[in-house]
mmCIF file of C-alpha atoms in Angstrom:
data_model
loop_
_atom_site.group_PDB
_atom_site.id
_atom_site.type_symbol
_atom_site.label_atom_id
_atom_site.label_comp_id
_atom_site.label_asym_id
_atom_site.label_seq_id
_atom_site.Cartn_x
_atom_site.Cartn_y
_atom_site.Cartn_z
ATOM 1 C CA UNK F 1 28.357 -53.525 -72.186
ATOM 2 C CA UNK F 2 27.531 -55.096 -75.873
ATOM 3 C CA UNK F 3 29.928 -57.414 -76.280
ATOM 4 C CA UNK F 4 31.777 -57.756 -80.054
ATOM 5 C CA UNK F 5 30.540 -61.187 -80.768
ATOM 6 C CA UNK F 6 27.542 -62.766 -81.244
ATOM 7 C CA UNK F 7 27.469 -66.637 -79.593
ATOM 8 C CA UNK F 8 24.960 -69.241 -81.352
ATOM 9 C CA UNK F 9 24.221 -72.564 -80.297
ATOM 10 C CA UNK F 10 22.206 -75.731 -80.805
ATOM 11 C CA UNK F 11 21.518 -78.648 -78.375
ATOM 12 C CA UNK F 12 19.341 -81.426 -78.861
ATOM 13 C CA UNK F 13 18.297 -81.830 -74.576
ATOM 14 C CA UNK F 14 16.923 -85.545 -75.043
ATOM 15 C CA UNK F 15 13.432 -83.891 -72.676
ATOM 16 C CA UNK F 16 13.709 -80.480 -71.929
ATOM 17 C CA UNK F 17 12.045 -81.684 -68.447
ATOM 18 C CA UNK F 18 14.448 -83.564 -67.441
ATOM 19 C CA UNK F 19 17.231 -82.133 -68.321
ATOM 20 C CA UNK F 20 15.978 -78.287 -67.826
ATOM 21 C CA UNK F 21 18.510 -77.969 -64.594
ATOM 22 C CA UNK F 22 21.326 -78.885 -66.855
ATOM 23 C CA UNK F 23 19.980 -76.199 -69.513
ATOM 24 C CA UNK F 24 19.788 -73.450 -67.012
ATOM 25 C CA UNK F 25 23.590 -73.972 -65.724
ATOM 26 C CA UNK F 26 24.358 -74.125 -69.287
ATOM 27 C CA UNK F 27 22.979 -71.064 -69.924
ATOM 28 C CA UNK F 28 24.182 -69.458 -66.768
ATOM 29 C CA UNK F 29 27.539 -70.249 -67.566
ATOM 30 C CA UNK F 30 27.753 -69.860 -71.527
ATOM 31 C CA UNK F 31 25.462 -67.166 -72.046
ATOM 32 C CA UNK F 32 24.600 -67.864 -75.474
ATOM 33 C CA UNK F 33 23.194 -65.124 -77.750
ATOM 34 C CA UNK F 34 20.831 -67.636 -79.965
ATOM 35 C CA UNK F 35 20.082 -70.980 -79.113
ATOM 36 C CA UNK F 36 18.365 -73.824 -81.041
ATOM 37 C CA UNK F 37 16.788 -76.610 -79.128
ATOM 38 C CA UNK F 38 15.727 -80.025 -80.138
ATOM 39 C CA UNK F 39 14.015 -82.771 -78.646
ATOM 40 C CA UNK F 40 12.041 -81.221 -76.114
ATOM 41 C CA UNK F 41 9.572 -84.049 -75.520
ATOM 42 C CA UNK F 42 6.787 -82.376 -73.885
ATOM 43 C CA UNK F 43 3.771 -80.684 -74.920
ATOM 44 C CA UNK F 44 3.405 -77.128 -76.112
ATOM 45 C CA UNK F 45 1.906 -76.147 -73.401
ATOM 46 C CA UNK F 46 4.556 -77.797 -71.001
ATOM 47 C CA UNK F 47 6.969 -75.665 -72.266
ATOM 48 C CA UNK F 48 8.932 -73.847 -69.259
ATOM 49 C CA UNK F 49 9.065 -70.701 -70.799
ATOM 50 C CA UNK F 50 9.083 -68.588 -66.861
ATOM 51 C CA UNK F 51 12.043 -70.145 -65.994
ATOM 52 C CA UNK F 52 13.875 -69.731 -69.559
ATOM 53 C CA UNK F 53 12.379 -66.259 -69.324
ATOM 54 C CA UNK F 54 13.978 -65.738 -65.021
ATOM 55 C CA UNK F 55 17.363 -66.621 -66.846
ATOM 56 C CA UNK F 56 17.121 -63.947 -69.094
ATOM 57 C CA UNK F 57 15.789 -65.552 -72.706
ATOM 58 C CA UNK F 58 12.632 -65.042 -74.992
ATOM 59 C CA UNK F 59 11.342 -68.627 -76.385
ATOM 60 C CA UNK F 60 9.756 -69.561 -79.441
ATOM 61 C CA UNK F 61 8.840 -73.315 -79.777
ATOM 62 C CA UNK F 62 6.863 -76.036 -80.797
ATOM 63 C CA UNK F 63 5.961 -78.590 -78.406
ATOM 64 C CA UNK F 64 4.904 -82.231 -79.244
ATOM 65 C CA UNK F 65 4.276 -85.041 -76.676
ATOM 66 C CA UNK F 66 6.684 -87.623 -76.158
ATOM 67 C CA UNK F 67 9.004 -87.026 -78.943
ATOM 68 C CA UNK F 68 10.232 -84.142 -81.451
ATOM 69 C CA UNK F 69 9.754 -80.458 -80.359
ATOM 70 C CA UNK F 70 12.124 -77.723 -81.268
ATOM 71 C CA UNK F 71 12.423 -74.387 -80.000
ATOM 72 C CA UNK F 72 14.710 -71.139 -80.387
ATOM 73 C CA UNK F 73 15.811 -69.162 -77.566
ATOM 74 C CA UNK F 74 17.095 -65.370 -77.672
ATOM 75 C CA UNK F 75 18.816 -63.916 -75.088
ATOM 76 C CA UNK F 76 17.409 -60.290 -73.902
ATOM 77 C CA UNK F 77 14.872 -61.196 -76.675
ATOM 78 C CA UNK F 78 12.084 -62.319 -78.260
ATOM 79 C CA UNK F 79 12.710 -64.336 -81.287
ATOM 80 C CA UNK F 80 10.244 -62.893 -83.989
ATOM 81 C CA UNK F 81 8.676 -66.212 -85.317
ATOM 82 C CA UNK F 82 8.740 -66.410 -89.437
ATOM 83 C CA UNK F 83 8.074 -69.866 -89.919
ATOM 84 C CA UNK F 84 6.243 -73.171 -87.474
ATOM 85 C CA UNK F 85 6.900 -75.675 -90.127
ATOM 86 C CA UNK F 86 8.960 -76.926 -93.142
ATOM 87 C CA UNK F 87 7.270 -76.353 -96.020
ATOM 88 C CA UNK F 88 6.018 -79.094 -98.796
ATOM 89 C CA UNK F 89 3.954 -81.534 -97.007
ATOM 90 C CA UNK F 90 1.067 -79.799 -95.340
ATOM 91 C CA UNK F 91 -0.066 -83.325 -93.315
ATOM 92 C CA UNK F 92 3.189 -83.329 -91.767
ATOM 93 C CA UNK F 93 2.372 -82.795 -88.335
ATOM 94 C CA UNK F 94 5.787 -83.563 -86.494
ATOM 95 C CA UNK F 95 7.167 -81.049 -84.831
ATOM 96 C CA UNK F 96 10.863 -80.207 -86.249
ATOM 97 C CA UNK F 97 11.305 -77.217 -87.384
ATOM 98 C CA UNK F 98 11.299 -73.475 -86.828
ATOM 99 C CA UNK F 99 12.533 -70.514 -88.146
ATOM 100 C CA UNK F 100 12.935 -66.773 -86.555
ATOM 101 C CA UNK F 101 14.618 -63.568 -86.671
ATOM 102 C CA UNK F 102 16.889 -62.930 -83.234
ATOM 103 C CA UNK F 103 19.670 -60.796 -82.970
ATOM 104 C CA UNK F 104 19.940 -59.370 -86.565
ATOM 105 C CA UNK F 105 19.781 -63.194 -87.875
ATOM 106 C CA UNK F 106 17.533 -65.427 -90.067
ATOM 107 C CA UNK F 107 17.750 -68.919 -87.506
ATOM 108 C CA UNK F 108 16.275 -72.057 -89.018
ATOM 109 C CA UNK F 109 15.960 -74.458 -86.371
ATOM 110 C CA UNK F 110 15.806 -78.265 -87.018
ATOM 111 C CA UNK F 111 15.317 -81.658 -86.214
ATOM 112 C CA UNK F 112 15.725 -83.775 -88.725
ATOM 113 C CA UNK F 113 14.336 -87.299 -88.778
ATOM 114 C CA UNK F 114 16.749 -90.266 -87.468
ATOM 115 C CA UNK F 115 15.466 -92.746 -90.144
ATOM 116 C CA UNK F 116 15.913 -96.220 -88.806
ATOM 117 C CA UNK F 117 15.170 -99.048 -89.352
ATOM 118 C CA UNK F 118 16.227 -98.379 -92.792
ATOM 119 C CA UNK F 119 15.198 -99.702 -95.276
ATOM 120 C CA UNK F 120 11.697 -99.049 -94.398
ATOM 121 C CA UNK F 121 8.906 -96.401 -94.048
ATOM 122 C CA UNK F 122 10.628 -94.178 -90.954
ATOM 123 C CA UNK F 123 14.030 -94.372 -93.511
ATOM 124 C CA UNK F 124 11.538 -93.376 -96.407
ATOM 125 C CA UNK F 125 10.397 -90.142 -94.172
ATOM 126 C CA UNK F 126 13.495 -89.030 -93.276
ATOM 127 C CA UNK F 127 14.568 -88.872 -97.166
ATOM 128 C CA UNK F 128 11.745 -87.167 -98.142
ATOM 129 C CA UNK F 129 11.959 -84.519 -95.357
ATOM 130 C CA UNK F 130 15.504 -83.460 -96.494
ATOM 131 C CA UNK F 131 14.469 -83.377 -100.264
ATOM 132 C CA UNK F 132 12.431 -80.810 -98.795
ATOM 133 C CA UNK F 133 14.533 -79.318 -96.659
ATOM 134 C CA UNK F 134 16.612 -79.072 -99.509
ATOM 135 C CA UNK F 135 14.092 -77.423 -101.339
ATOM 136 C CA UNK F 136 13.080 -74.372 -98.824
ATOM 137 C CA UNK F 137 16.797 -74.005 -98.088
ATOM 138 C CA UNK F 138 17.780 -72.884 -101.141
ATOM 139 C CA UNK F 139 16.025 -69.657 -101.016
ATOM 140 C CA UNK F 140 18.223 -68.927 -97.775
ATOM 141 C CA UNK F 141 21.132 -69.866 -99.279
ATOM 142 C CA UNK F 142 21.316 -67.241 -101.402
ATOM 143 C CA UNK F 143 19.881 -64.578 -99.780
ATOM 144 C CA UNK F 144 21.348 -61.202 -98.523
ATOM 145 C CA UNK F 145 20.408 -61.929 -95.319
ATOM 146 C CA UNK F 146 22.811 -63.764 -92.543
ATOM 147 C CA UNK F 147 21.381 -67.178 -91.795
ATOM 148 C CA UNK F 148 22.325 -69.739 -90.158
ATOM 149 C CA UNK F 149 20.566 -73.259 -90.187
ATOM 150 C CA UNK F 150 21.529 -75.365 -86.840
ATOM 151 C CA UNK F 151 19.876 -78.353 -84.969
ATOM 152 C CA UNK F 152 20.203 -81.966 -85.300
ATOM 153 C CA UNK F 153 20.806 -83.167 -88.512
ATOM 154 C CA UNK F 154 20.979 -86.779 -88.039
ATOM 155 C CA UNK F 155 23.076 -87.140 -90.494
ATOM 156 C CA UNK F 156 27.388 -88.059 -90.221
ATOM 157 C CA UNK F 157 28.558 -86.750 -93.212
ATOM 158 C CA UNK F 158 31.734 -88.560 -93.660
ATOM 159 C CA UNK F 159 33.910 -91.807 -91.979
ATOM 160 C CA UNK F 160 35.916 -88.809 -90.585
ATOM 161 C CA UNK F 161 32.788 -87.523 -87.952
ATOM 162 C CA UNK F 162 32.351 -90.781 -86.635
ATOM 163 C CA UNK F 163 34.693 -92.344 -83.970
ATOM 164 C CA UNK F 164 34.503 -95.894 -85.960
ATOM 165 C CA UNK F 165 32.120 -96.424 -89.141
ATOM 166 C CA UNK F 166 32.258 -99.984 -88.699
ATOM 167 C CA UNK F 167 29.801 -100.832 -86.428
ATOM 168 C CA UNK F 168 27.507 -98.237 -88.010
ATOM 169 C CA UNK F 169 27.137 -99.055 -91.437
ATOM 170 C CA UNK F 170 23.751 -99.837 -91.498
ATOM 171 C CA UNK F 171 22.389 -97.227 -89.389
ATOM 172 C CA UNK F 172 20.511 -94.990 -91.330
ATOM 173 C CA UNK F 173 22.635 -91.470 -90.418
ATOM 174 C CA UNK F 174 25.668 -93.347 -92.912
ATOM 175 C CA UNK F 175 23.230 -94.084 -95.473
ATOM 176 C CA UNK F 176 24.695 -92.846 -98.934
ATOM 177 C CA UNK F 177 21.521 -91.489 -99.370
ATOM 178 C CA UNK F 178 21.447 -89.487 -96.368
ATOM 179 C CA UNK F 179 25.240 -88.371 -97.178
ATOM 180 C CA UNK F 180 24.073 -87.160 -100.531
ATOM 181 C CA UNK F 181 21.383 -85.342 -99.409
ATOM 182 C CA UNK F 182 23.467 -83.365 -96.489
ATOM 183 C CA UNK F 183 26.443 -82.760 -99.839
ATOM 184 C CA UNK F 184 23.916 -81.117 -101.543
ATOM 185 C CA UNK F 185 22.255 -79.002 -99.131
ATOM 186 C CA UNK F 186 26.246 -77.559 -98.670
ATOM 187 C CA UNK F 187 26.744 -77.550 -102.822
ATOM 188 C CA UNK F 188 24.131 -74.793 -102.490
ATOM 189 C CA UNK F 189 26.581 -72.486 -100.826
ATOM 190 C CA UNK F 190 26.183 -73.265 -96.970
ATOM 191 C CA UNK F 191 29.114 -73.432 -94.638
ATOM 192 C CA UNK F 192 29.808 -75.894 -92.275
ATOM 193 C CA UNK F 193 31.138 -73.689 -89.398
ATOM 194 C CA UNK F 194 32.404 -76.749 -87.169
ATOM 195 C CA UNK F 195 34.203 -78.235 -89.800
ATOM 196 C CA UNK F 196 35.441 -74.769 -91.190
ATOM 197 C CA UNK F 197 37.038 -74.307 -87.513
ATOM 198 C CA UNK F 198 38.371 -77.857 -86.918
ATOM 199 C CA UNK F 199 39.199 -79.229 -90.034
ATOM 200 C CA UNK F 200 40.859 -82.400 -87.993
ATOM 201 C CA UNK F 201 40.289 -84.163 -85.763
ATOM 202 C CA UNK F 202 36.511 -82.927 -85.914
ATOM 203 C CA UNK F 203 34.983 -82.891 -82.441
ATOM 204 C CA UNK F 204 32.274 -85.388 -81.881
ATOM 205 C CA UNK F 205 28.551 -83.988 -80.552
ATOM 206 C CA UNK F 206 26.908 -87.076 -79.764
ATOM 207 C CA UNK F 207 27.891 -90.160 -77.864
ATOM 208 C CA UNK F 208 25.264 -92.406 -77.382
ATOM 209 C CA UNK F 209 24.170 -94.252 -73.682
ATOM 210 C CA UNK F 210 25.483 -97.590 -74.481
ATOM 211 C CA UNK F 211 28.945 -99.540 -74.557
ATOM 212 C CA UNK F 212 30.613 -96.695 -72.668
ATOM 213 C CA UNK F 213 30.928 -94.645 -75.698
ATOM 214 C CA UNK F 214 31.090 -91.305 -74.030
ATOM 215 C CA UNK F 215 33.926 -92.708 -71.397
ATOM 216 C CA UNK F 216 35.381 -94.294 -74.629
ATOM 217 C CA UNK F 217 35.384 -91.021 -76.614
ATOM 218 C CA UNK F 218 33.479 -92.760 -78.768
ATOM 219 C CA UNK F 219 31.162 -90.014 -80.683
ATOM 220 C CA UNK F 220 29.251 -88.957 -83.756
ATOM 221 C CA UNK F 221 29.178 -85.825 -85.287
ATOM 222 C CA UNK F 222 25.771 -84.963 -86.575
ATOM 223 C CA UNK F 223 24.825 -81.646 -84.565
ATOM 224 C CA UNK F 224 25.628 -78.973 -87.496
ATOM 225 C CA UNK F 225 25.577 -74.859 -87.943
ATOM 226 C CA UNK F 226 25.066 -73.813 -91.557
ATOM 227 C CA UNK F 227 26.116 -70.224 -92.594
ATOM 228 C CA UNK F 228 24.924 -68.820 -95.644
ATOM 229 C CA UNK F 229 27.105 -66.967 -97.643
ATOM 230 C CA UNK F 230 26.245 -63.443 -96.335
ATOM 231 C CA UNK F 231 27.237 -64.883 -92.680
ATOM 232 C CA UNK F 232 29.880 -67.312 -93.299
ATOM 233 C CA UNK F 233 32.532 -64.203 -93.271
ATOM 234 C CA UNK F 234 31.656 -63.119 -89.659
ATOM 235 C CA UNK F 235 32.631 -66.924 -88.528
ATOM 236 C CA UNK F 236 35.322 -66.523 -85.381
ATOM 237 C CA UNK F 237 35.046 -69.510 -83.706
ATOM 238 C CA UNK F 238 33.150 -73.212 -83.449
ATOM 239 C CA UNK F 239 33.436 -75.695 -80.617
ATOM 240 C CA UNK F 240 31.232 -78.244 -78.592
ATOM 241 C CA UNK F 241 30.608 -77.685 -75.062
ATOM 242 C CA UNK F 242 31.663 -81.309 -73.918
ATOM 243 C CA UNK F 243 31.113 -80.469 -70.127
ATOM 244 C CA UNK F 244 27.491 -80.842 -70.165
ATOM 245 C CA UNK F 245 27.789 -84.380 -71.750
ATOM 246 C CA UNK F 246 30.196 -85.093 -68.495
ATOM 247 C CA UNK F 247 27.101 -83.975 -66.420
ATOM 248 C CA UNK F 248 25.087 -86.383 -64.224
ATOM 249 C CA UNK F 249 22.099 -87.768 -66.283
ATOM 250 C CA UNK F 250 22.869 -85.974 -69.082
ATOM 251 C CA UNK F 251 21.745 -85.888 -72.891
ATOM 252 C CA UNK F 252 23.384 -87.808 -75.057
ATOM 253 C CA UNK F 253 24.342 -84.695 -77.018
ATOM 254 C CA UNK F 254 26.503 -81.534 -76.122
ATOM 255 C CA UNK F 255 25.737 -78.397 -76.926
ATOM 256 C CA UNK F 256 27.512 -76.892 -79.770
ATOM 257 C CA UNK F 257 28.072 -73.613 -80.856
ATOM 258 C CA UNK F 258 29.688 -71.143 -83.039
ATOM 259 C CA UNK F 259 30.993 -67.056 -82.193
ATOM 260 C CA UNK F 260 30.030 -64.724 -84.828
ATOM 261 C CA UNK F 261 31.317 -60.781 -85.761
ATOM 262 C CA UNK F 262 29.208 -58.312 -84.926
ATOM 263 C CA UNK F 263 29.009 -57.283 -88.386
ATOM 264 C CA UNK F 264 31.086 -58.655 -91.747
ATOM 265 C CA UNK F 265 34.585 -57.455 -91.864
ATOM 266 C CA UNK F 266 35.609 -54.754 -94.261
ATOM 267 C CA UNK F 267 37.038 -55.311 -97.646
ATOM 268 C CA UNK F 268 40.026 -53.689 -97.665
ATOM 269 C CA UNK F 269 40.699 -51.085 -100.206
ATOM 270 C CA UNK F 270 43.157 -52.298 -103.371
ATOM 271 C CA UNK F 271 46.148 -50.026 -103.781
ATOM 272 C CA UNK F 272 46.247 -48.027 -107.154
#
C-alpha cells in the first residue's frame, strides 16, 4: 500500500565502497523514498548500481575517482536525470552536482566544496562555486514546482550548528564568507527543513574521526534539505539518523532526512 508520506534523505557515505554494507542496512531499514548521495569516491563506472537496484532503487550518479561523486537514488524508480552539472563554469570538471525528477519532485543534489586551507585557491573555489550555485538556484526557488536542494553543504551556518565554534574559527565552513553565501541562498525563499523542525538544540550531522568527537557529541551541522516555497508546506518531519554514525567503520556523517505530504494541504475555506 502507498504510504501518505514521502521520506527524502541525503548522506554524504565518505566511499560508497566501503561503506556500501552500511548503505544497504540503511536502506533496508529506513526505506527512503529519495535519496541524495555524496562522496562516493569511485569511478563512474564503479558505481554498484545491481546491488542498489536488488534493494529496490533506480540510481542516477556521477562517479569521479578518489574524491567527489554524487548520486540520487529513487526508490521503485528511476530518477529522470535533468541536469550532470552546475551551471556557469563549463571547465569545471568535479563531480558535485546533480539534479532529477523522482517521485513528483525537482531533487538538486550537491556537494559543495570544503574550502580549506583558506585563505587560498581551494577557499577561492569553493566561493565561487556557491556564487554560482546561488545563481542557478534562484530559478528553483521560485518555481511552481516542489524542489528540494539536499547534500553536503559544507557550510555551518551559525555558532548554534556547531558543538563549540572555538576551535573552528578558521576552518573555512565558519568563514563569514561562506555564512553569507548559505544566508543568501535562504533570502531567496528556501526553507531549511532541519532547522524548521528543531529550532533548538539543532541536531548535529557530522562528527569528525578525531578527538573522540562523535563519543563526545561533539558535531557539526552542515548536511542541509532546502524546500522551495511550493514544497516547504508539505514539511512533516526532519531528523538525522544518528545510528549509522554509531556503526562500525562508519562515515563521518549520518544520514539525514526529512518526511514530506503527499500533496500540499488544503487552504481552508474563509467563513462569509
Amino acid at each position: 500500500m502507498k504510504r501518505k508520506t514521502l521520506k527524502v534523505a541525503t548522506f554524504n557515505l565518505n566511499g560508497i565502497r566501503p561503506r556500501l554494507p552500511h548503505l544497504l542496512h540503511w536502506l533496508e531499514r529506513e526505506a527512503p523514498d529519495v535519496v541524495c548521495l555524496q562522496e562516493l569516491k569511485a569511478e563512474h563506472a564503479a558505481f554498484p548500481r545491481a546491488e542498489l537496484e536488488g534493494a529496490g532503487y533506480g540510481a542516477l550518479w556521477q562517479g569521479q575517482r578518489s574524491w567527489n561523486g554524487v548520486a540520487i537514488l529513487g526508490r521503485d524508480v528511476e530518477p529522470v536525470e535533468i541536469r550532470r552539472a552546475l551551471p556557469g563554469d563549463d571547465s569545471d570538471t568535479q563531480g558535485r552536482y546533480l539534479e532529477a525528477a523522482v517521485h513528483g519532485l525537482m531533487v538538486c543534489c550537491l556537494y559543495l566544496p570544503n574550502g580549506n586551507p583558506q585563505p587560498g585557491p581551494k577557499f577561492d573555489y569553493k566561493l565561487d562555486w556557491f556564487d554560482r550555485l546561488i545563481r542557478h538556484a534562484r530559478a528553483w526557488a521560485e518555481s511552481e514546482h516542489p524542489v528540494v536542494l539536499a547534500g553536503d553543504f559544507n557550510v555551518v551556518p551559525t555558532d548554534a550548528d556547531i558543538y563549540d565554534p572555538k576551535s573552528w574559527r578558521r576552518d573555512a565552513l565558519l568563514q563569514p564568507e561562506s555564512r553569507d553565501r548559505y544566508q543568501r541562498l535562504l533570502d531567496q525563499g528556501w526553507t531549511d527543513a532541519l532547522l524548521q523542525r528543531h529550532p533548538e538544540p539543532r541536531p548535529f550531522t557530522f562528527w569528525d574521526y578525531f578527538r573522540r568527537h562523535w563519543e563526545r557529541d561533539a558535531g557539526l551541522r552542515i548536511d542541509h534539505l532546502l524546500l522551495n516555497a511550493a514544497l516547504a508546506p508539505r514539511l512533516k518531519d526532519a531528523s538525522v539518523d544518528r545510528w549509522v554514525r554509531a556503526l562500525t567503520k562508519p562515515s563521518d556523517h549520518a544520514p539525514t532526512w526529512i518526511e514530506l505530504g503527499r500533496s500540499a494541504p488544503r487552504r481552508r475555506r474563509r467563513e462569509r
